[in-house]
Amino acid sequence: MILTNVDTVPGKTIVEHFGIVQGSTVRAKHVGRDLMAGLKNLVGGELKGYTELLQDAREEATQRMAEQAQQMGGNAVVNIRFATSSVAQGAAELFAYGTAVRVE
Amino acid sequence: MDLLLENLDLVIFVVLLCLGYSAGSWAERNHYKAIEAREQELLDMAVVTAEGSFPKNNVTQAVLVTGNAVVSIDYFKRLLAILRNIFGGRVKSYESLVDRARREAILRMKTAAKEQGANMIVNLRLETAAIGRNANQKKQIGSVEAIAYGTAVRLNRP
């Protein structure tokens, strides 16, 4: 599965378009991490726990998108975009979408 | 001593303020130093926001690379920002917050691209989102997440 965020797959030609595919996941942090983040909020700096959590979540969203593309018969997803939104207190939604294509 | 105990709220507030100021500015200085050093190191990795600015016929590989960072603001700067809300104007403490998060995210993306053996990143996109407990309250920003993503390509140098 080839993933890119440009219109084409560089070095290859697109032979078929399948339309939009998407994947999303909603994640919340566990209490321990929230507590650490609360402490870190006083002194500032990077919240490593959150960084990892969001990265994992984004990978999963991308994975789901890729699976959907595979079911359609594609072998690449082009024009991928990411979005993050806070759906509720302490939970975040990670969303990935793109166009499924078949390349040769 | 009694006076301190009577005004415990105030004492805690002042202690947090001092802690936020000292630890926050120390962490920020260190972070900026690290960012600048790594930016120098990764200077040879070209990043462009344009889409079609590479020679199309000698690309051997194209992969999606991402980088992200969540950075939180300290107690002292948060207070400054709240005060800024009253008078208006540039909120410097938030400017440095998003700047740090974004540059860190770009650096991580570049590192990921280097691991893949790429030598150029095209179509860079940046995104920011408010994260955490205060994300849904309009007035306060607790921490921000910056995402940087793009397509890493490997070019065959002639």
PDB file of N, CA, C and O in Angstrom, chain A residues 2-6 8-13 104, chain B residues 48 50-64 116-123 151-158:
ATOM      1  N   ILE A   2       0.716   2.055  -1.028  1.00  0.00           N
ATOM      2  CA  ILE A   2       1.493   3.286  -1.118  1.00  0.00           C
ATOM      3  C   ILE A   2       0.625   4.453  -0.650  1.00  0.00           C
ATOM      4  O   ILE A   2      -0.516   4.596  -1.088  1.00  0.00           O
ATOM      5  N   LEU A   3       1.162   5.240   0.255  1.00  0.00           N
ATOM      6  CA  LEU A   3       0.411   6.397   0.736  1.00  0.00           C
ATOM      7  C   LEU A   3       1.174   7.675   0.391  1.00  0.00           C
ATOM      8  O   LEU A   3       2.376   7.769   0.651  1.00  0.00           O
ATOM      9  N   THR A   4       0.488   8.639  -0.215  1.00  0.00           N
ATOM     10  CA  THR A   4       1.123   9.930  -0.475  1.00  0.00           C
ATOM     11  C   THR A   4       0.115  11.038  -0.218  1.00  0.00           C
ATOM     12  O   THR A   4      -1.087  10.802  -0.176  1.00  0.00           O
ATOM     13  N   ASN A   5       0.615  12.252  -0.042  1.00  0.00           N
ATOM     14  CA  ASN A   5      -0.341  13.347   0.061  1.00  0.00           C
ATOM     15  C   ASN A   5      -0.241  14.316  -1.127  1.00  0.00           C
ATOM     16  O   ASN A   5      -0.634  15.461  -1.032  1.00  0.00           O
ATOM     17  N   VAL A   6       0.305  13.829  -2.239  1.00  0.00           N
ATOM     18  CA  VAL A   6       0.249  14.607  -3.485  1.00  0.00           C
ATOM     19  C   VAL A   6      -0.798  13.977  -4.409  1.00  0.00           C
ATOM     20  O   VAL A   6      -1.320  12.905  -4.126  1.00  0.00           O
ATOM     21  N   THR A   8      -0.590  12.572  -7.243  1.00  0.00           N
ATOM     22  CA  THR A   8      -0.230  11.339  -7.938  1.00  0.00           C
ATOM     23  C   THR A   8       0.707  10.513  -7.066  1.00  0.00           C
ATOM     24  O   THR A   8       1.072  10.937  -5.981  1.00  0.00           O
ATOM     25  N   VAL A   9       1.044   9.355  -7.540  1.00  0.00           N
ATOM     26  CA  VAL A   9       2.136   8.626  -6.909  1.00  0.00           C
ATOM     27  C   VAL A   9       3.371   8.903  -7.762  1.00  0.00           C
ATOM     28  O   VAL A   9       3.442   8.447  -8.900  1.00  0.00           O
ATOM     29  N   PRO A  10       4.337   9.662  -7.226  1.00  0.00           N
ATOM     30  CA  PRO A  10       5.505  10.007  -8.038  1.00  0.00           C
ATOM     31  C   PRO A  10       6.213   8.752  -8.563  1.00  0.00           C
ATOM     32  O   PRO A  10       6.439   7.812  -7.809  1.00  0.00           O
ATOM     33  N   GLY A  11       6.484   8.751  -9.846  1.00  0.00           N
ATOM     34  CA  GLY A  11       7.191   7.615 -10.432  1.00  0.00           C
ATOM     35  C   GLY A  11       6.280   6.514 -10.936  1.00  0.00           C
ATOM     36  O   GLY A  11       6.744   5.527 -11.484  1.00  0.00           O
ATOM     37  N   LYS A  12       4.967   6.658 -10.713  1.00  0.00           N
ATOM     38  CA  LYS A  12       4.038   5.627 -11.160  1.00  0.00           C
ATOM     39  C   LYS A  12       2.832   6.291 -11.825  1.00  0.00           C
ATOM     40  O   LYS A  12       2.596   7.480 -11.631  1.00  0.00           O
ATOM     41  N   THR A  13       2.087   5.498 -12.598  1.00  0.00           N
ATOM     42  CA  THR A  13       0.892   6.067 -13.220  1.00  0.00           C
ATOM     43  C   THR A  13      -0.372   5.472 -12.609  1.00  0.00           C
ATOM     44  O   THR A  13      -0.435   4.283 -12.318  1.00  0.00           O
ATOM     45  N   GLU A 104       0.147   1.437 -11.444  1.00  0.00           N
ATOM     46  CA  GLU A 104       0.909   0.392 -12.096  1.00  0.00           C
ATOM     47  C   GLU A 104       2.381   0.712 -12.057  1.00  0.00           C
ATOM     48  O   GLU A 104       2.765   1.878 -12.139  1.00  0.00           O
TER      49      GLU A 104
ATOM     50  N   VAL B  48       9.437  21.363   0.684  1.00  0.00           N
ATOM     51  CA  VAL B  48       8.687  22.381  -0.048  1.00  0.00           C
ATOM     52  C   VAL B  48       7.187  22.157   0.130  1.00  0.00           C
ATOM     53  O   VAL B  48       6.739  21.036   0.353  1.00  0.00           O
ATOM     54  N   ALA B  50       5.158  23.132  -2.273  1.00  0.00           N
ATOM     55  CA  ALA B  50       4.638  22.951  -3.626  1.00  0.00           C
ATOM     56  C   ALA B  50       4.511  21.469  -3.937  1.00  0.00           C
ATOM     57  O   ALA B  50       5.157  20.629  -3.319  1.00  0.00           O
ATOM     58  N   GLU B  51       3.654  21.164  -4.920  1.00  0.00           N
ATOM     59  CA  GLU B  51       3.393  19.770  -5.194  1.00  0.00           C
ATOM     60  C   GLU B  51       4.287  19.196  -6.297  1.00  0.00           C
ATOM     61  O   GLU B  51       4.809  18.114  -6.181  1.00  0.00           O
ATOM     62  N   GLY B  52       4.425  19.953  -7.376  1.00  0.00           N
ATOM     63  CA  GLY B  52       5.035  19.361  -8.553  1.00  0.00           C
ATOM     64  C   GLY B  52       6.468  19.752  -8.807  1.00  0.00           C
ATOM     65  O   GLY B  52       6.939  19.689  -9.928  1.00  0.00           O
ATOM     66  N   SER B  53       7.191  20.160  -7.738  1.00  0.00           N
ATOM     67  CA  SER B  53       8.509  20.734  -7.980  1.00  0.00           C
ATOM     68  C   SER B  53       9.627  19.714  -7.877  1.00  0.00           C
ATOM     69  O   SER B  53      10.621  19.941  -7.240  1.00  0.00           O
ATOM     70  N   PHE B  54       9.425  18.546  -8.480  1.00  0.00           N
ATOM     71  CA  PHE B  54      10.519  17.574  -8.511  1.00  0.00           C
ATOM     72  C   PHE B  54      10.536  16.923  -9.888  1.00  0.00           C
ATOM     73  O   PHE B  54       9.503  16.832 -10.545  1.00  0.00           O
ATOM     74  N   PRO B  55      11.705  16.500 -10.327  1.00  0.00           N
ATOM     75  CA  PRO B  55      11.771  15.842 -11.629  1.00  0.00           C
ATOM     76  C   PRO B  55      11.019  14.517 -11.591  1.00  0.00           C
ATOM     77  O   PRO B  55      11.416  13.590 -10.891  1.00  0.00           O
ATOM     78  N   LYS B  56       9.919  14.439 -12.317  1.00  0.00           N
ATOM     79  CA  LYS B  56       8.971  13.337 -12.138  1.00  0.00           C
ATOM     80  C   LYS B  56       9.550  11.976 -12.528  1.00  0.00           C
ATOM     81  O   LYS B  56       9.154  10.958 -11.978  1.00  0.00           O
ATOM     82  N   ASN B  57      10.480  11.985 -13.487  1.00  0.00           N
ATOM     83  CA  ASN B  57      10.855  10.679 -14.032  1.00  0.00           C
ATOM     84  C   ASN B  57      12.000   9.970 -13.314  1.00  0.00           C
ATOM     85  O   ASN B  57      12.284   8.832 -13.621  1.00  0.00           O
ATOM     86  N   ASN B  58      12.658  10.646 -12.341  1.00  0.00           N
ATOM     87  CA  ASN B  58      13.660   9.839 -11.644  1.00  0.00           C
ATOM     88  C   ASN B  58      13.389   9.644 -10.148  1.00  0.00           C
ATOM     89  O   ASN B  58      14.286   9.511  -9.341  1.00  0.00           O
ATOM     90  N   VAL B  59      12.100   9.602  -9.808  1.00  0.00           N
ATOM     91  CA  VAL B  59      11.716   9.271  -8.436  1.00  0.00           C
ATOM     92  C   VAL B  59      11.692   7.752  -8.273  1.00  0.00           C
ATOM     93  O   VAL B  59      11.120   7.052  -9.095  1.00  0.00           O
ATOM     94  N   THR B  60      12.359   7.273  -7.226  1.00  0.00           N
ATOM     95  CA  THR B  60      12.351   5.821  -7.034  1.00  0.00           C
ATOM     96  C   THR B  60      11.410   5.381  -5.935  1.00  0.00           C
ATOM     97  O   THR B  60      11.035   4.223  -5.862  1.00  0.00           O
ATOM     98  N   GLN B  61      11.034   6.304  -5.048  1.00  0.00           N
ATOM     99  CA  GLN B  61      10.216   5.890  -3.913  1.00  0.00           C
ATOM    100  C   GLN B  61       9.436   7.092  -3.409  1.00  0.00           C
ATOM    101  O   GLN B  61       9.930   8.216  -3.418  1.00  0.00           O
ATOM    102  N   ALA B  62       8.190   6.864  -2.965  1.00  0.00           N
ATOM    103  CA  ALA B  62       7.393   7.937  -2.379  1.00  0.00           C
ATOM    104  C   ALA B  62       6.602   7.393  -1.206  1.00  0.00           C
ATOM    105  O   ALA B  62       5.856   6.443  -1.346  1.00  0.00           O
ATOM    106  N   VAL B  63       6.797   7.967  -0.032  1.00  0.00           N
ATOM    107  CA  VAL B  63       6.049   7.527   1.150  1.00  0.00           C
ATOM    108  C   VAL B  63       5.545   8.739   1.922  1.00  0.00           C
ATOM    109  O   VAL B  63       6.120   9.825   1.855  1.00  0.00           O
ATOM    110  N   LEU B  64       4.454   8.506   2.661  1.00  0.00           N
ATOM    111  CA  LEU B  64       3.902   9.542   3.524  1.00  0.00           C
ATOM    112  C   LEU B  64       4.696   9.571   4.828  1.00  0.00           C
ATOM    113  O   LEU B  64       4.906   8.538   5.449  1.00  0.00           O
ATOM    114  N   GLN B 116      13.777   6.833   6.116  1.00  0.00           N
ATOM    115  CA  GLN B 116      13.276   6.131   4.929  1.00  0.00           C
ATOM    116  C   GLN B 116      14.239   6.245   3.749  1.00  0.00           C
ATOM    117  O   GLN B 116      13.997   5.689   2.689  1.00  0.00           O
ATOM    118  N   GLY B 117      15.289   7.024   3.923  1.00  0.00           N
ATOM    119  CA  GLY B 117      16.260   7.189   2.850  1.00  0.00           C
ATOM    120  C   GLY B 117      15.854   8.204   1.810  1.00  0.00           C
ATOM    121  O   GLY B 117      16.386   8.209   0.699  1.00  0.00           O
ATOM    122  N   ALA B 118      14.906   9.061   2.140  1.00  0.00           N
ATOM    123  CA  ALA B 118      14.450  10.068   1.182  1.00  0.00           C
ATOM    124  C   ALA B 118      15.374  11.275   1.217  1.00  0.00           C
ATOM    125  O   ALA B 118      16.102  11.478   2.178  1.00  0.00           O
ATOM    126  N   ASN B 119      15.351  12.075   0.143  1.00  0.00           N
ATOM    127  CA  ASN B 119      16.142  13.293   0.198  1.00  0.00           C
ATOM    128  C   ASN B 119      15.353  14.553  -0.114  1.00  0.00           C
ATOM    129  O   ASN B 119      15.914  15.620  -0.296  1.00  0.00           O
ATOM    130  N   MET B 120      14.039  14.443  -0.151  1.00  0.00           N
ATOM    131  CA  MET B 120      13.227  15.631  -0.368  1.00  0.00           C
ATOM    132  C   MET B 120      11.810  15.364   0.139  1.00  0.00           C
ATOM    133  O   MET B 120      11.314  14.240   0.062  1.00  0.00           O
ATOM    134  N   ILE B 121      11.171  16.385   0.681  1.00  0.00           N
ATOM    135  CA  ILE B 121       9.779  16.249   1.101  1.00  0.00           C
ATOM    136  C   ILE B 121       8.950  17.262   0.327  1.00  0.00           C
ATOM    137  O   ILE B 121       9.259  18.453   0.350  1.00  0.00           O
ATOM    138  N   VAL B 122       7.934  16.774  -0.388  1.00  0.00           N
ATOM    139  CA  VAL B 122       7.075  17.693  -1.135  1.00  0.00           C
ATOM    140  C   VAL B 122       5.694  17.761  -0.504  1.00  0.00           C
ATOM    141  O   VAL B 122       5.280  16.873   0.234  1.00  0.00           O
ATOM    142  N   ASN B 123       4.999  18.841  -0.823  1.00  0.00           N
ATOM    143  CA  ASN B 123       3.622  19.035  -0.372  1.00  0.00           C
ATOM    144  C   ASN B 123       3.490  18.986   1.148  1.00  0.00           C
ATOM    145  O   ASN B 123       2.660  18.273   1.692  1.00  0.00           O
ATOM    146  N   THR B 151       4.949  14.175   1.586  1.00  0.00           N
ATOM    147  CA  THR B 151       5.384  12.992   0.863  1.00  0.00           C
ATOM    148  C   THR B 151       6.901  13.034   0.706  1.00  0.00           C
ATOM    149  O   THR B 151       7.430  13.964   0.109  1.00  0.00           O
ATOM    150  N   ALA B 152       7.555  12.043   1.277  1.00  0.00           N
ATOM    151  CA  ALA B 152       9.013  11.975   1.155  1.00  0.00           C
ATOM    152  C   ALA B 152       9.363  11.224  -0.119  1.00  0.00           C
ATOM    153  O   ALA B 152       8.873  10.122  -0.346  1.00  0.00           O
ATOM    154  N   VAL B 153      10.169  11.838  -0.972  1.00  0.00           N
ATOM    155  CA  VAL B 153      10.543  11.171  -2.216  1.00  0.00           C
ATOM    156  C   VAL B 153      12.055  10.964  -2.253  1.00  0.00           C
ATOM    157  O   VAL B 153      12.820  11.754  -1.710  1.00  0.00           O
ATOM    158  N   ARG B 154      12.442   9.874  -2.868  1.00  0.00           N
ATOM    159  CA  ARG B 154      13.860   9.626  -3.080  1.00  0.00           C
ATOM    160  C   ARG B 154      14.165   9.862  -4.547  1.00  0.00           C
ATOM    161  O   ARG B 154      13.552   9.266  -5.429  1.00  0.00           O
ATOM    162  N   LEU B 155      15.085  10.744  -4.778  1.00  0.00           N
ATOM    163  CA  LEU B 155      15.448  11.074  -6.154  1.00  0.00           C
ATOM    164  C   LEU B 155      16.778  10.427  -6.495  1.00  0.00           C
ATOM    165  O   LEU B 155      17.677  10.374  -5.660  1.00  0.00           O
ATOM    166  N   ASN B 156      16.871   9.951  -7.705  1.00  0.00           N
ATOM    167  CA  ASN B 156      18.160   9.475  -8.191  1.00  0.00           C
ATOM    168  C   ASN B 156      18.942  10.659  -8.710  1.00  0.00           C
ATOM    169  O   ASN B 156      18.601  11.232  -9.732  1.00  0.00           O
ATOM    170  N   ARG B 157      19.956  11.025  -7.992  1.00  0.00           N
ATOM    171  CA  ARG B 157      20.771  12.164  -8.425  1.00  0.00           C
ATOM    172  C   ARG B 157      21.547  11.770  -9.689  1.00  0.00           C
ATOM    173  O   ARG B 157      22.149  10.696  -9.743  1.00  0.00           O
ATOM    174  N   PRO B 158      21.494  12.621 -10.719  1.00  0.00           N
ATOM    175  CA  PRO B 158      22.198  12.296 -11.969  1.00  0.00           C
ATOM    176  C   PRO B 158      23.720  12.330 -11.758  1.00  0.00           C
ATOM    177  O   PRO B 158      24.206  13.035 -10.912  1.00  0.00           O
TER     178      PRO B 158
END
